[in-house]
Coordinates of C-alpha atoms in Angstrom, one line a residue:
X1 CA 94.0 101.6 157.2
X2 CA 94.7 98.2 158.2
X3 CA 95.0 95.9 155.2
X4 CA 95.4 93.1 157.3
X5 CA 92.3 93.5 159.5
X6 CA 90.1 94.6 156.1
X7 CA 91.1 91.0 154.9
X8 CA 90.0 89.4 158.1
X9 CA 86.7 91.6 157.7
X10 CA 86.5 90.7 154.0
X11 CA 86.5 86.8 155.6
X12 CA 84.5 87.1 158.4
X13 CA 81.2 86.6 155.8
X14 CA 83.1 83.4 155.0
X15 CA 85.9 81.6 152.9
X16 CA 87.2 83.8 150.0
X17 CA 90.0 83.4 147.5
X18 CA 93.0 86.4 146.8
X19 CA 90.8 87.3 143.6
X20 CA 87.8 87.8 145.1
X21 CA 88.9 89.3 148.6
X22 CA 90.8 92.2 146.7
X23 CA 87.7 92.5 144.0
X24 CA 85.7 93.2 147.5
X25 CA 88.1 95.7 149.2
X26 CA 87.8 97.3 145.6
X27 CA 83.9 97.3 146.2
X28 CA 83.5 98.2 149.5
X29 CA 86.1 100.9 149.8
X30 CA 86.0 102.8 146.6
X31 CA 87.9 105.9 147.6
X32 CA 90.9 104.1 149.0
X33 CA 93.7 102.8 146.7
X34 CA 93.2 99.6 145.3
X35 CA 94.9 96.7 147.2
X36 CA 97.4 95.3 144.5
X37 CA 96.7 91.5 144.3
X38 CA 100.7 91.1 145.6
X39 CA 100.0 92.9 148.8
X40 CA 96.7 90.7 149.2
X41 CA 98.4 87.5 149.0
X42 CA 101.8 88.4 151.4
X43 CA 98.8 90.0 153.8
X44 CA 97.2 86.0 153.1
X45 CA 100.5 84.5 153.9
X46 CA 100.7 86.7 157.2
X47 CA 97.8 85.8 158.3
X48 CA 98.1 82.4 157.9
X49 CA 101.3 82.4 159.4
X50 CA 100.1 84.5 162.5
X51 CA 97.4 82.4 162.6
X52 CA 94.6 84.4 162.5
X53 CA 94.0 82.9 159.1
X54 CA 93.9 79.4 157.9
X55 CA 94.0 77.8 154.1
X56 CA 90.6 76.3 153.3
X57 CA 91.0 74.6 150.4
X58 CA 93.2 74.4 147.3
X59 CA 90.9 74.1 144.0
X60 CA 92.1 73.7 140.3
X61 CA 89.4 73.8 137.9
X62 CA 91.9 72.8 134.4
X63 CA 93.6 76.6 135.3
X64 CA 95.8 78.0 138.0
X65 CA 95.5 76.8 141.6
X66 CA 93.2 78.7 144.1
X67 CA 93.4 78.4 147.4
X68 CA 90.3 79.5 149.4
X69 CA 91.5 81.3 152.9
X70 CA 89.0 81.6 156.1
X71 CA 89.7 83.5 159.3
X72 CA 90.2 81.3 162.5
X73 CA 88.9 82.0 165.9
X74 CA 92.0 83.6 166.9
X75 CA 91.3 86.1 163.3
X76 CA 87.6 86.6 164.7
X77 CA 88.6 87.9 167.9
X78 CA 91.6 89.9 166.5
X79 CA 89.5 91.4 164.1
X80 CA 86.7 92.0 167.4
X81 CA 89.5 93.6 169.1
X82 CA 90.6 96.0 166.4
X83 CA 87.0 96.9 165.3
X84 CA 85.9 97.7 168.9
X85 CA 89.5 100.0 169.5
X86 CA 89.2 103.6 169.5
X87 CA 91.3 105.1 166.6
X88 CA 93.2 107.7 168.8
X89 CA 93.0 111.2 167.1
X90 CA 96.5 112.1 165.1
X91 CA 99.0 113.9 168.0
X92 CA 100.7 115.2 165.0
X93 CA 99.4 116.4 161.7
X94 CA 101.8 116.6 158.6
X95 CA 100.2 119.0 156.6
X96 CA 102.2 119.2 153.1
X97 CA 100.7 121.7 151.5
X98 CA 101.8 123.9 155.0
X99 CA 105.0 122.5 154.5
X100 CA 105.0 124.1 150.9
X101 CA 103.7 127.2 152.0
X102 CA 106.5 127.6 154.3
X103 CA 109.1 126.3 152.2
X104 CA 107.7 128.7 149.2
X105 CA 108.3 131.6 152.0
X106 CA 112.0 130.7 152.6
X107 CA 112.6 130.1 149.1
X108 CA 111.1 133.5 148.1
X109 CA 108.4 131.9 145.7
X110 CA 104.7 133.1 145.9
X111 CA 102.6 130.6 148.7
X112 CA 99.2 132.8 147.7
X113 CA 99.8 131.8 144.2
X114 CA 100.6 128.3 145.7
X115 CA 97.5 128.6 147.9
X116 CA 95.1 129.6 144.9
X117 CA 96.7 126.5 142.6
X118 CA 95.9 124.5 145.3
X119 CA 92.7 125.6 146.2
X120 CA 91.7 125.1 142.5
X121 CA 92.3 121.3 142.4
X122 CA 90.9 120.4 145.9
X123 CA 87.8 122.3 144.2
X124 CA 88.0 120.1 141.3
X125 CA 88.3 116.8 143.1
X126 CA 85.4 117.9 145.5
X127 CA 83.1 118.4 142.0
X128 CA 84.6 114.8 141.2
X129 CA 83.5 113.6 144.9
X130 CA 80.4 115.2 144.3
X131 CA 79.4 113.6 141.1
X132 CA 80.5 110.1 142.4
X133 CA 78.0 110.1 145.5
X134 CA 75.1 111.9 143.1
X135 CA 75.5 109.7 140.2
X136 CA 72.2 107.7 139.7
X137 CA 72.2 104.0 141.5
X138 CA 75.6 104.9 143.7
X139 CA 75.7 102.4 146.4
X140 CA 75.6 103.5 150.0
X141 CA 79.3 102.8 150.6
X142 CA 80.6 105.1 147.9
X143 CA 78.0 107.8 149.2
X144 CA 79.9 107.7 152.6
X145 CA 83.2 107.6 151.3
X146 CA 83.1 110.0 149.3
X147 CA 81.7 112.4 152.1
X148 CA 84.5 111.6 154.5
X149 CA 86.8 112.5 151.6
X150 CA 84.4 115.9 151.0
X151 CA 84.8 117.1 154.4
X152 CA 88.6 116.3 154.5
X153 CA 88.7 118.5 152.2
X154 CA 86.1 121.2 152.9
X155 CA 88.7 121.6 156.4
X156 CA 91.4 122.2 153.8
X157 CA 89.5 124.8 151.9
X158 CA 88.9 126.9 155.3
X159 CA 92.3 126.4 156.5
X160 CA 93.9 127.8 153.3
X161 CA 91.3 130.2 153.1
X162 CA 92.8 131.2 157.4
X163 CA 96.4 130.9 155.7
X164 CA 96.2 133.4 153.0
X165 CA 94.3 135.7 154.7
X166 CA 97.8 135.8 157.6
X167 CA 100.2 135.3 155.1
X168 CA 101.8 138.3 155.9
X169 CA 102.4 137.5 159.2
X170 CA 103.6 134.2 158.9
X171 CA 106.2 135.6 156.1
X172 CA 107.7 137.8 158.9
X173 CA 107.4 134.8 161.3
X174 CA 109.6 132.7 158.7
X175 CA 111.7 135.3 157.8
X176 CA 112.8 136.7 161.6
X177 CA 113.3 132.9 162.9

């Protein structure tokens, strides 16, 4: 995800300060990480310094200094661009739970132990993901987010499920090479 173009989405609905832009991200995407407020303001100073962004004003109210950013023109049509660019699918996956698999092979351990462990927690954070999109007055965002998340890991479930059931083949395959 691009931090820098969710900011200059976060703008685009007008002037915002630090505080308030990473309470948004927060809010709008609430199965990402939270933006930590350091990352928010060197993405700020970026901007402004790309100029896609631009400070608005500079308020002190008897506390700390805000400064109010706002996106430019040139931040409007970046931001056009990148929402209108097709995010090409991956041409590589790094999978790290195949990567343990494997590795558990050549290290003699037990992957269909590994396997089962793992197919117990994606269970547990799917029942998690599950009770965050069904709990009463969940907002529309978290509802999608959390089923982007649910199918992730539904694709994990079924590939595991096709991994343990060839284990024995792919043990020879790691073992011979």
């Amino acid at each position: 995800m691009s931090t820098r173009h969710i900011l200059l989405g976060l703008l685009a609905s007008g002037p915002s300060h630090g505080y308030d832009l990473k309470r948004r991200h927060d809010e709008r995407f609430p199965q990402a990480r939270p933006l930590a407020y350091g990352q928010v303001y060197t993405t700020l100073q970026r901007l402004v310094r790309d100029g896609l962004a631009e400070v608005d004003a500079t308020e002190s109210d008897g506390g700390p200094e805000r400064t109010t950013y706002r996106a430019t023109a040139g931040g409007e049509r970046e931001l056009a661009r990148w929402a209108a660019e097709i995010t090409p699918p991956a041409p590589f996956v790094t999978n790290e739970i195949f990567a343990k698999v494997v590795v558990s092979i050549l290290s003699g351990g037990d992957p269909d132990a590994y396997l089962r462990a793992q197919r117990t927690a994606h269970m547990a954070r799917m029942r998690e993901l599950t009770q965050v999109k069904t709990a009463k007055g969940a907002d529309l965002a978290t509802v999608l987010s959390a089923d982007y998340a649910l199918n992730h890991l539904d694709a994990d479930l079924r590939w595991m499920t096709t991994t343990a059931a060839r284990l024995t083949t792919l043990t020879t395959e790691v073992d011979t090479a």
